[in-house]
mmCIF file of C-alpha atoms in Angstrom:
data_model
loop_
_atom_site.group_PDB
_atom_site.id
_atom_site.type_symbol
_atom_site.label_atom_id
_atom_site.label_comp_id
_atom_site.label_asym_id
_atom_site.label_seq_id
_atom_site.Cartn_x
_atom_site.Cartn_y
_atom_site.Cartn_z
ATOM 1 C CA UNK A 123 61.334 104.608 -116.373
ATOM 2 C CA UNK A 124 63.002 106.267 -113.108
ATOM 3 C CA UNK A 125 63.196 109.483 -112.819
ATOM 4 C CA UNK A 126 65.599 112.073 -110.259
ATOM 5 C CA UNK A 127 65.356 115.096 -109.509
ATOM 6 C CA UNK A 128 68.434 116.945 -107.780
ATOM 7 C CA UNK A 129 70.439 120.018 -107.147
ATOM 8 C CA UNK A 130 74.078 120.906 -107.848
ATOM 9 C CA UNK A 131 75.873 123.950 -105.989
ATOM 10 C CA UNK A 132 72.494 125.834 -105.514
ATOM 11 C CA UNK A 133 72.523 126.636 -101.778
ATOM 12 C CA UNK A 134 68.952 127.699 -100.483
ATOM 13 C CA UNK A 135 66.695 126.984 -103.562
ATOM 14 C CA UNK A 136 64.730 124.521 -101.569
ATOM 15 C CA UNK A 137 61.188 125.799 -102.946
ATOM 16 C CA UNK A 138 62.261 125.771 -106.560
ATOM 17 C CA UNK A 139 63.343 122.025 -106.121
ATOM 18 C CA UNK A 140 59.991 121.187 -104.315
ATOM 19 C CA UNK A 141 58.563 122.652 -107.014
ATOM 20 C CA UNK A 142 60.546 121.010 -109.244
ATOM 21 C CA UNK A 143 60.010 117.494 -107.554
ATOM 22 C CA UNK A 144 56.336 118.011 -108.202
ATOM 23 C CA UNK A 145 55.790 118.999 -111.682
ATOM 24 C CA UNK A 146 58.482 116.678 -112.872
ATOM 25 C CA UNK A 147 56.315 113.638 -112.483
ATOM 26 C CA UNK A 148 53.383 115.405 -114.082
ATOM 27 C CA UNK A 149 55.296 116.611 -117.014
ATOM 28 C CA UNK A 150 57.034 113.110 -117.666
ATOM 29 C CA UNK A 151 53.246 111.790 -118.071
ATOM 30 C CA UNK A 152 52.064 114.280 -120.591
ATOM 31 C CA UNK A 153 55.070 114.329 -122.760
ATOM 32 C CA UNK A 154 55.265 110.465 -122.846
ATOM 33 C CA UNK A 155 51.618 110.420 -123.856
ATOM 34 C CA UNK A 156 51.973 113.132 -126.563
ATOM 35 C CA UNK A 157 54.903 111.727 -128.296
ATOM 36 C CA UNK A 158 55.347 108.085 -129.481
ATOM 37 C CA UNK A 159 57.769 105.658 -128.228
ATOM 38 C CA UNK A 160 58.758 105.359 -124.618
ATOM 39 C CA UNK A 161 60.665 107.985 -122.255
ATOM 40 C CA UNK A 162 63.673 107.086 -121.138
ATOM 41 C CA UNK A 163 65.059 107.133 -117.575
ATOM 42 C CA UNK A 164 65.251 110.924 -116.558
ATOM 43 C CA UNK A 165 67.669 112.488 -114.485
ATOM 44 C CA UNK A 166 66.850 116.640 -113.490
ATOM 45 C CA UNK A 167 69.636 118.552 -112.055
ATOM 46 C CA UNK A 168 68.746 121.983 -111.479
ATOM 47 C CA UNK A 169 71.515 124.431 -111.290
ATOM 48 C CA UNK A 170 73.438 127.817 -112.331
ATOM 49 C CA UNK A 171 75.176 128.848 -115.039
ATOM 50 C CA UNK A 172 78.351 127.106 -114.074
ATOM 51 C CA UNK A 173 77.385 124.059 -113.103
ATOM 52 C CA UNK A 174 75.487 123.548 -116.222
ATOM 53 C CA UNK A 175 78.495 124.149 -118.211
ATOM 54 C CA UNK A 176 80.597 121.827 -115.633
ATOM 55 C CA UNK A 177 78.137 119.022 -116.222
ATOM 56 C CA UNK A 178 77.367 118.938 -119.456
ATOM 57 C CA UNK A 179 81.177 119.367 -120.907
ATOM 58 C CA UNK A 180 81.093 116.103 -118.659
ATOM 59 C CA UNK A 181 78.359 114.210 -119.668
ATOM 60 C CA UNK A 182 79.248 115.039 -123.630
ATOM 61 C CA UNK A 183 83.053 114.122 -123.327
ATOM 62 C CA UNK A 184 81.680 110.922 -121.328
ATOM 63 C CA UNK A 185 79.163 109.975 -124.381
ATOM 64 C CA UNK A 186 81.840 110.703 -126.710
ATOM 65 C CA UNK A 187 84.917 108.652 -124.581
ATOM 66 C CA UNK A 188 87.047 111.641 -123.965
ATOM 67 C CA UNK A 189 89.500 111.193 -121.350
ATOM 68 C CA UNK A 190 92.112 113.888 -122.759
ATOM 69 C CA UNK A 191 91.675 116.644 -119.908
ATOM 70 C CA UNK A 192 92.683 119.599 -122.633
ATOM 71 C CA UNK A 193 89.837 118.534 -124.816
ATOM 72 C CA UNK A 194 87.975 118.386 -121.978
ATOM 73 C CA UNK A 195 88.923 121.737 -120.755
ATOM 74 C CA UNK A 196 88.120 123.429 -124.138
ATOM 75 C CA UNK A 197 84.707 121.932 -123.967
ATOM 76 C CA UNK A 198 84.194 123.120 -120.800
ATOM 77 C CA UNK A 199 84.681 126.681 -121.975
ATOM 78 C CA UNK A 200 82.101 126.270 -125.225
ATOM 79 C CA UNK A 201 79.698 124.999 -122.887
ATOM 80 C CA UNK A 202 80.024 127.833 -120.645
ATOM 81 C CA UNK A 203 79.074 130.137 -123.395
ATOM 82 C CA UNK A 204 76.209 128.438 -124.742
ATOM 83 C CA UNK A 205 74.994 128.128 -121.198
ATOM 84 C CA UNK A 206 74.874 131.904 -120.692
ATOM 85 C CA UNK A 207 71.612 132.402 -122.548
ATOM 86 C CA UNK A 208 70.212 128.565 -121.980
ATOM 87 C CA UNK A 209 67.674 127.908 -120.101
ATOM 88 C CA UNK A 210 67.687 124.219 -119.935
ATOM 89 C CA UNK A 211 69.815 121.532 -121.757
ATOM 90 C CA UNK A 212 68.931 117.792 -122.202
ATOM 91 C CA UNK A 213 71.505 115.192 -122.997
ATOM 92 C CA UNK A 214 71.942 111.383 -123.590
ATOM 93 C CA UNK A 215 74.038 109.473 -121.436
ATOM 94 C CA UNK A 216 75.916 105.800 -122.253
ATOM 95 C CA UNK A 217 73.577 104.257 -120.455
ATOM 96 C CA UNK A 218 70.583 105.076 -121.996
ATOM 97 C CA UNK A 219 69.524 107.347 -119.823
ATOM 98 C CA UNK A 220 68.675 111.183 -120.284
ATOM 99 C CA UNK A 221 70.270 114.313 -118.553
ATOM 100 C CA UNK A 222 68.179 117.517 -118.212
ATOM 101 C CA UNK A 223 70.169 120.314 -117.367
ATOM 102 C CA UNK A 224 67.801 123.333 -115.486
ATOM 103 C CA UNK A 225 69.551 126.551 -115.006
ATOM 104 C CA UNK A 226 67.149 127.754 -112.100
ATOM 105 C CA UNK A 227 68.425 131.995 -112.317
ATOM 106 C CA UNK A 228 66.405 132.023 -116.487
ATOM 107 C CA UNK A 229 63.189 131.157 -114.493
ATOM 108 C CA UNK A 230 61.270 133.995 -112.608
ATOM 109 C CA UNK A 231 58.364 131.657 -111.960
ATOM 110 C CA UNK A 232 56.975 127.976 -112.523
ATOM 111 C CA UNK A 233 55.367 128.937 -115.625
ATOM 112 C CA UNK A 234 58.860 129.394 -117.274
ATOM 113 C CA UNK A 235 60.048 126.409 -115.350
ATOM 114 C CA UNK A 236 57.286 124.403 -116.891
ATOM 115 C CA UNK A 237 57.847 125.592 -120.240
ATOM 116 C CA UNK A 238 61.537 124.450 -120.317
ATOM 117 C CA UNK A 239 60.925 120.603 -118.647
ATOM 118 C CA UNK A 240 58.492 120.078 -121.351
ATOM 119 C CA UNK A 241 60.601 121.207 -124.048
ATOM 120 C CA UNK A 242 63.873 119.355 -122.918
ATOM 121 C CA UNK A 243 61.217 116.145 -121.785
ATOM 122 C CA UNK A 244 60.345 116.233 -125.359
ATOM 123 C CA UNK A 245 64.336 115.999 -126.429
ATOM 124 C CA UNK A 246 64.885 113.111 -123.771
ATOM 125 C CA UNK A 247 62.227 111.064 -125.935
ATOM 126 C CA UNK A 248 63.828 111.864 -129.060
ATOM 127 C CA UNK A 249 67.177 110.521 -127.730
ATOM 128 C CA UNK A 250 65.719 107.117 -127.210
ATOM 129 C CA UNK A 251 64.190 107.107 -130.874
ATOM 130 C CA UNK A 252 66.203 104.627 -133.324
ATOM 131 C CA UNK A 253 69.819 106.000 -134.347
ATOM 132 C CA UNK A 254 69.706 109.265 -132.997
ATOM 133 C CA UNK A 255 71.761 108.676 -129.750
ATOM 134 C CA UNK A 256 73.996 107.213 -131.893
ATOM 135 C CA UNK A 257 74.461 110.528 -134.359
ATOM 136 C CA UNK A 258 74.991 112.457 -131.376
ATOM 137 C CA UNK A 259 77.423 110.673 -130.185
ATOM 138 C CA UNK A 260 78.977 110.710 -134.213
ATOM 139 C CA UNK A 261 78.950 114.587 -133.778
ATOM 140 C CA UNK A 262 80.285 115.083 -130.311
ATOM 141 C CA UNK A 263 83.355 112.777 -131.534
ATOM 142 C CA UNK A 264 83.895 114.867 -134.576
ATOM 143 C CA UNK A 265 83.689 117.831 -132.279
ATOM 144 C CA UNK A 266 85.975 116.696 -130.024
ATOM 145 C CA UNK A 267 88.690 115.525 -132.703
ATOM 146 C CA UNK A 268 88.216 111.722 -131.887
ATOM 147 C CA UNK A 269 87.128 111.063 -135.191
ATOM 148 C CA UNK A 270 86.136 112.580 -138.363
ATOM 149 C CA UNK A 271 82.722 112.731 -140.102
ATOM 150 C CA UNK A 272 81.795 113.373 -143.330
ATOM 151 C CA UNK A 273 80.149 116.992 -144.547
ATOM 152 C CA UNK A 274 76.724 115.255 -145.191
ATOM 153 C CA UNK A 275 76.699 113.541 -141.852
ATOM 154 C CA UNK A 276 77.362 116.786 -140.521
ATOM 155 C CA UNK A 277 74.540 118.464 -142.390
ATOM 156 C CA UNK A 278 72.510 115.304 -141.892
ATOM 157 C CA UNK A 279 72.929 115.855 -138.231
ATOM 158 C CA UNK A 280 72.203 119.727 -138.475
ATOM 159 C CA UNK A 281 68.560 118.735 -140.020
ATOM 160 C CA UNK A 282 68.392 116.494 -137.556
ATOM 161 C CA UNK A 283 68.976 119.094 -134.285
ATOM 162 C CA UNK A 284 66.747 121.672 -136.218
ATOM 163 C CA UNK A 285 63.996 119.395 -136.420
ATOM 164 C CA UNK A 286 63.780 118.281 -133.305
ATOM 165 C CA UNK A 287 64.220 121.635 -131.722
ATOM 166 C CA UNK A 288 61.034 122.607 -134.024
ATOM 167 C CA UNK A 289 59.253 119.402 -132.486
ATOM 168 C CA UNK A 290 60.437 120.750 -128.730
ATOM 169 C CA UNK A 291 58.647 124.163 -129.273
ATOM 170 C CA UNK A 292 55.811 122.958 -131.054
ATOM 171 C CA UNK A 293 55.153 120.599 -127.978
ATOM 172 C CA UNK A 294 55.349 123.226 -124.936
ATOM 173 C CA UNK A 295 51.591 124.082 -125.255
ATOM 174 C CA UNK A 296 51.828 121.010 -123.164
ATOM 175 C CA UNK A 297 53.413 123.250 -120.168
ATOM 176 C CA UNK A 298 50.258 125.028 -120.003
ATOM 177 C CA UNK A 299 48.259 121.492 -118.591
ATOM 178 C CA UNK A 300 51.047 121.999 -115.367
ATOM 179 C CA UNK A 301 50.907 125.751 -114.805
ATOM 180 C CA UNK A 302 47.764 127.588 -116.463
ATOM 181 C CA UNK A 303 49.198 129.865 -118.773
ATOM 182 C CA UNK A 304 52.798 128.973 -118.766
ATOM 183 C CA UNK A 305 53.363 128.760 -122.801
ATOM 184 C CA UNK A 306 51.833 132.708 -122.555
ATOM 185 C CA UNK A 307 54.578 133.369 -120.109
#
């Protein structure tokens, strides 16, 4: 398991990323020992608005095999609206890998910082669980036009995202072993 943390277009946020750099490692250990199965490699890019729209249209139309630059383009745009009100994003990559997506400007203090790496941490080990990369990557090609899924793989999938966003927030009393206090925050 490797894991990166790194910045994209965020001139003069070198203390967030120091802090970043040093809870990471600390988070990746409690997650992994709260949750079975094993965490994936992890790669942290903390960022704006905007760039986590830029990189995640990418990384989705990459896991899905896009190369049409319209389709791109248009899920560039959704992306930019759900990242408005997101404070963090994880993603699966081809590779096996995970992408965490930080937008740094939700996240007054590392409290709130620890609070979302622990939550998306707890996605990037459901993404290496059995089949679910592999619905994700169903959905995001239905999404994208590439191919067509049926209405119960769709709802199967919807379950699927619901539970494991009910898993995520039932797991950031974890944050509170980094920062005292951080799932009060």
């Amino acid at each position: 398991m490797s894991l990166t943390v790194s910045t994209h277009k965020i001139p003069g946020y070198g203390p967030t990323a120091r802090t970043a750099k040093q809870l990471a490692p600390q988070a990746v250990r409690l997650v992994e020992r709260a949750l079975p199965g094993r965490m994936p490699d992890v790669e942290i890019v903390l960022t704006h608005t905007r760039g986590m729209a830029e990189l995640g249209a990418a990384a989705e139309a990459e896991l899905a095999g896009v190369l049409d630059k319209r389709s791109r383009n248009r899920a560039e745009r959704a992306a930019r609206r759900q990242a408005r009100d997101a404070s963090g994003r994880a993603l699966p990559r081809a590779a096996g890998s995970v992408l965490v997506l930080v937008n740094v400007d939700q996240h007054a203090s590392p409290a709130q910082f620890a609070v979302t790496l622990v939550h998306e941490l707890v996605h990037a080990m459901q993404f290496a669980r059995k089949h679910v990369t592999e619905q994700v990557v169903r959905d995001l090609r239905a999404h994208f036009g590439v191919e067509r899924q049926s209405r119960r793989q769709a709802r199967q999938y919807e379950r699927l995202v619901e539970e494991h966003e009910q898993e995520a927030y039932g797991h950031e009393y974890l944050a509170d072993r980094l920062v005292p206090g951080a799932s009060a925050a």
